[in-house]
Tab-separated table of C-alpha atoms in Angstrom:
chain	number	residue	atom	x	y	z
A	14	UNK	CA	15.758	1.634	21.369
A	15	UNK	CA	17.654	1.805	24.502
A	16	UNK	CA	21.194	-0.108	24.535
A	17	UNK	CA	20.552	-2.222	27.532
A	18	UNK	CA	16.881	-3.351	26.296
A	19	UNK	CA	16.457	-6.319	24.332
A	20	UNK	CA	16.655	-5.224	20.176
A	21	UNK	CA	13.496	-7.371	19.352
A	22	UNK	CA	10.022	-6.274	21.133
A	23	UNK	CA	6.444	-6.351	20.904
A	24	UNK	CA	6.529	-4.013	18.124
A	25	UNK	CA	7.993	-6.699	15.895
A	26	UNK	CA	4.931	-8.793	16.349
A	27	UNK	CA	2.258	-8.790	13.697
A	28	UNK	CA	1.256	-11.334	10.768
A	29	UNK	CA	2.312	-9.563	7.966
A	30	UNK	CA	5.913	-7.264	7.791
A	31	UNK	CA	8.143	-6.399	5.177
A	32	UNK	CA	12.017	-6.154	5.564
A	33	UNK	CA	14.041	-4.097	3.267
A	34	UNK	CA	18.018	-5.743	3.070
A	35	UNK	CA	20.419	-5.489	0.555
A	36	UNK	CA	21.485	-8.342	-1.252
A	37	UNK	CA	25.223	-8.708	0.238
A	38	UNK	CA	25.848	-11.926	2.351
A	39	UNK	CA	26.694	-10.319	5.135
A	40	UNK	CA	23.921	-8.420	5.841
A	41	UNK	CA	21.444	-11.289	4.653
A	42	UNK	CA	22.902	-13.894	7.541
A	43	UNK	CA	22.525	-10.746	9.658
A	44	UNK	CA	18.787	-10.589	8.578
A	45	UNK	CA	18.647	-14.215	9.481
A	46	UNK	CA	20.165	-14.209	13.084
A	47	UNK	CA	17.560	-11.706	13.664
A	48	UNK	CA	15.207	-13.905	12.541
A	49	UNK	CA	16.231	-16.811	14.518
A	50	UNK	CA	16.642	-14.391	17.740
A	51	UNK	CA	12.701	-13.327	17.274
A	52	UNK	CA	12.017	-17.051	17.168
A	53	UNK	CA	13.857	-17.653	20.239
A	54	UNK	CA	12.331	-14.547	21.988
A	55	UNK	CA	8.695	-14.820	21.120
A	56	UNK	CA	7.859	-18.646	21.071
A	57	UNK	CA	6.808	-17.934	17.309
A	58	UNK	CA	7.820	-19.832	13.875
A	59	UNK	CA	8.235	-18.257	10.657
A	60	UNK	CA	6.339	-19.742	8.155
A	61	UNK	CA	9.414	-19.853	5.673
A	62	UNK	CA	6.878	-21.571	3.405
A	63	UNK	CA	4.597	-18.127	3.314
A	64	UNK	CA	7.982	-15.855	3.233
A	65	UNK	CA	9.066	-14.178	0.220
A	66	UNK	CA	11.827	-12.173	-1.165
A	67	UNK	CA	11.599	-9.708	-3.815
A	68	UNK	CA	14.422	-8.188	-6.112
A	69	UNK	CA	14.374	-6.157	-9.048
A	70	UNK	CA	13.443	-8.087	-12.427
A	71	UNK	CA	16.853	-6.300	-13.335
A	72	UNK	CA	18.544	-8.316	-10.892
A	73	UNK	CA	20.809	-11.315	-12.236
A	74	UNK	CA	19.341	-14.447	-11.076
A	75	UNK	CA	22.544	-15.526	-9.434
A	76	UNK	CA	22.038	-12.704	-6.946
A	77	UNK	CA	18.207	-14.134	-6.353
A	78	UNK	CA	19.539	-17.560	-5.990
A	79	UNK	CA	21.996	-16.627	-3.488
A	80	UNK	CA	19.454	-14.777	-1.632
A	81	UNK	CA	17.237	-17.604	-1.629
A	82	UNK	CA	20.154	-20.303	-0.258
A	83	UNK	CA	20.521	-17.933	2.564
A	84	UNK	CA	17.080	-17.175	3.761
A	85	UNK	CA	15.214	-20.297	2.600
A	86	UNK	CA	12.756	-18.093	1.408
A	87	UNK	CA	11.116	-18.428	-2.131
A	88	UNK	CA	11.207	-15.698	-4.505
A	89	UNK	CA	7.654	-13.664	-4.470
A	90	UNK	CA	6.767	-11.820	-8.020
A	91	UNK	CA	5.285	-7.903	-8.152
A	92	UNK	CA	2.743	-6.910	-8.050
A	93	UNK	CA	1.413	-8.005	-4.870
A	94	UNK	CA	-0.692	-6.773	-2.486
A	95	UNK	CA	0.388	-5.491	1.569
A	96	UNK	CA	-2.346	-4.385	3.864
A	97	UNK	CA	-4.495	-3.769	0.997
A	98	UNK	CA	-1.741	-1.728	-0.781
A	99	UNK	CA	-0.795	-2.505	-4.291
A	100	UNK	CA	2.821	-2.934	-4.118
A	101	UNK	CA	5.096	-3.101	-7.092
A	102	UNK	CA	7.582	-1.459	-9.678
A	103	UNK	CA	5.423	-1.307	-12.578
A	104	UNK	CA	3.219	1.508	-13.998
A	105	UNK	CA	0.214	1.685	-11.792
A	106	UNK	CA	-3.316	0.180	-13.734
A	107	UNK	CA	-6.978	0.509	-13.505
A	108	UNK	CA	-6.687	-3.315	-12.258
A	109	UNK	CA	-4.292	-2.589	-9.363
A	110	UNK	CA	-7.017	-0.504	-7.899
A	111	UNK	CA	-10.668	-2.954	-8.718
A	112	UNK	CA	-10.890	-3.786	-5.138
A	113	UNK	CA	-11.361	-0.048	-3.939
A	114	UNK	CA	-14.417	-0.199	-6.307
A	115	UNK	CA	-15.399	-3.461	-5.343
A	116	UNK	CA	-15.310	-2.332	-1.889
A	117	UNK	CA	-17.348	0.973	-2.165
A	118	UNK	CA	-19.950	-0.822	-4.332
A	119	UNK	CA	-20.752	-3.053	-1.643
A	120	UNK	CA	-21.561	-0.697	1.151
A	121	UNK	CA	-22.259	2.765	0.946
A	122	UNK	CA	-19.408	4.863	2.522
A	123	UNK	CA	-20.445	7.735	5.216
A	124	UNK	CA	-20.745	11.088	4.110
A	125	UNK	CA	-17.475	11.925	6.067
A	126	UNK	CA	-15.740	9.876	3.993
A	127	UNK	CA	-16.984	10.886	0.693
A	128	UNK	CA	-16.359	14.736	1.776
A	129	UNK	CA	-12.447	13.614	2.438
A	130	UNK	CA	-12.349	11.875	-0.442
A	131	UNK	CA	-13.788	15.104	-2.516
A	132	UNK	CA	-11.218	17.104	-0.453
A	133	UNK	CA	-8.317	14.579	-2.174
A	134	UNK	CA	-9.723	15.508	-5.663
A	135	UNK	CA	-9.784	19.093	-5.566
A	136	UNK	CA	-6.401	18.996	-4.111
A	137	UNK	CA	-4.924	16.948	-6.369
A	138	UNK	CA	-6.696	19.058	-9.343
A	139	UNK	CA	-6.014	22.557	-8.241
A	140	UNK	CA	-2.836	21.402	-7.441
A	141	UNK	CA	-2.069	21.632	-3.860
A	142	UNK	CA	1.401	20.127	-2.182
A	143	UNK	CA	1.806	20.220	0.955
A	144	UNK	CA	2.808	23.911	2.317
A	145	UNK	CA	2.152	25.238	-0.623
A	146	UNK	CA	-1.750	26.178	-1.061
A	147	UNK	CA	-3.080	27.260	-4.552
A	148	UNK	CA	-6.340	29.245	-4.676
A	149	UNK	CA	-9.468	26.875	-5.292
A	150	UNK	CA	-11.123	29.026	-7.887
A	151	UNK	CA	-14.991	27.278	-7.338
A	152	UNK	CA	-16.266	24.788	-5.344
A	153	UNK	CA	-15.821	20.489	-5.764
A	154	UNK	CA	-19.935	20.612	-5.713
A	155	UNK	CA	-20.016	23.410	-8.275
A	156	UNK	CA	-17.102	21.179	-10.671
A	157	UNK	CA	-19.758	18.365	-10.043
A	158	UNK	CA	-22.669	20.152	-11.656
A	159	UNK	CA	-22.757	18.862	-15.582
A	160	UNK	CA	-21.594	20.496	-18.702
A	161	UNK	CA	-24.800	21.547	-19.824
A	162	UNK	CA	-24.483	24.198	-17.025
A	163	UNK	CA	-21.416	25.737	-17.546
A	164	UNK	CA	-18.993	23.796	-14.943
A	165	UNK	CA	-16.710	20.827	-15.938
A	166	UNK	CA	-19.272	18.261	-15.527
A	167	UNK	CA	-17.263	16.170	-12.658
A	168	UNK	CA	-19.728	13.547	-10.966
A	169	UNK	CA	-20.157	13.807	-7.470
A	170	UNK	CA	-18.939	10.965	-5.759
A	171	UNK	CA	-21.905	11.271	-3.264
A	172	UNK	CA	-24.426	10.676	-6.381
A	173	UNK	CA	-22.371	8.288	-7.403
A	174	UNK	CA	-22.423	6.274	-4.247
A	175	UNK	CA	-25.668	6.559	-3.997
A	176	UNK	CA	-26.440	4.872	-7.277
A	177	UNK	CA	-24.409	2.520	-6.774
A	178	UNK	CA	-25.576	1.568	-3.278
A	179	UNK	CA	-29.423	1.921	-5.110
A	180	UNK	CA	-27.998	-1.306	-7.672
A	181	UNK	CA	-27.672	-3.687	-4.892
């Protein structure tokens, strides 16, 4: 941002953000001038009562209850979810990702997106970071073919969408 231009701007504006501050005093009344300068600048409340803060479960609670003096924010608890991203510090579970299921069993995704999503597999399963390539030795469609015929009897996730799509 330019020096002579205001620090807050439209940018700033949307329902849901996330701040990352550290825990010192200092920086957390900084946090909250800011705060009270985007009030002042836009027209627009915080909902304080909607506004969390989150901290380590390794941090002592003194620390959270200093935090929350400051900010008048509540503390929030992990795992939650941000724009449909499972945020949190634990392991990641089969539960933290049910609503991608849910999602694709209730409409049937376009081909496009099923052939990017097949493109994510092999990657990840042959191994391929980015700018480093390995050599895809067959095909995704040929992995999908069962057991029975030689391959490694991966389901397509085309058939599979389909089936699903067929249940409703």
């Amino acid at each position: 941002m330019p020096k002579w231009s205001s620090p807050l701007n439209h940018l700033a504006y949307a329902n849901d953000n996330i701040i990352f501050s550290s825990d010192k005093k200092l920086s957390l009344h900084m946090l909250m001038n800011m705060l009270v300068e985007y009030e002042k600048q836009s027209s627009q409340k915080i909902n304080k009562a909607k506004s969390f803060f989150y901290v380590s479960h390794k941090i002592d609670d003194t620390i959270s209850q200093q935090i929350k003096v400051i900010t008048s924010f509540n503390k929030g608890r992990f795992s939650f979810t941000y724009l449909g991203c499972p945020i949190g510090h634990a392991r990641k579970r089969k539960s933290h990702f049910s609503y991608l299921i849910s999602k694709i069993k209730t409409i049937s995704p376009p081909k496009c997106i099923i052939h990017d999503l097949d493109k994510l597999f092999a990657r990840y399963f042959w191994g391929d970071n980015e700018g480093c390539r390995h050599k895809h030795w067959i095909s995704w469609t040929k992995m999908s073919f069962p057991k029975e015929e030689g391959s490694l009897g991966f389901r397509s996730l085309l058939d599979v969408s389909k089936a699903l799509f067929a249940m409703l």
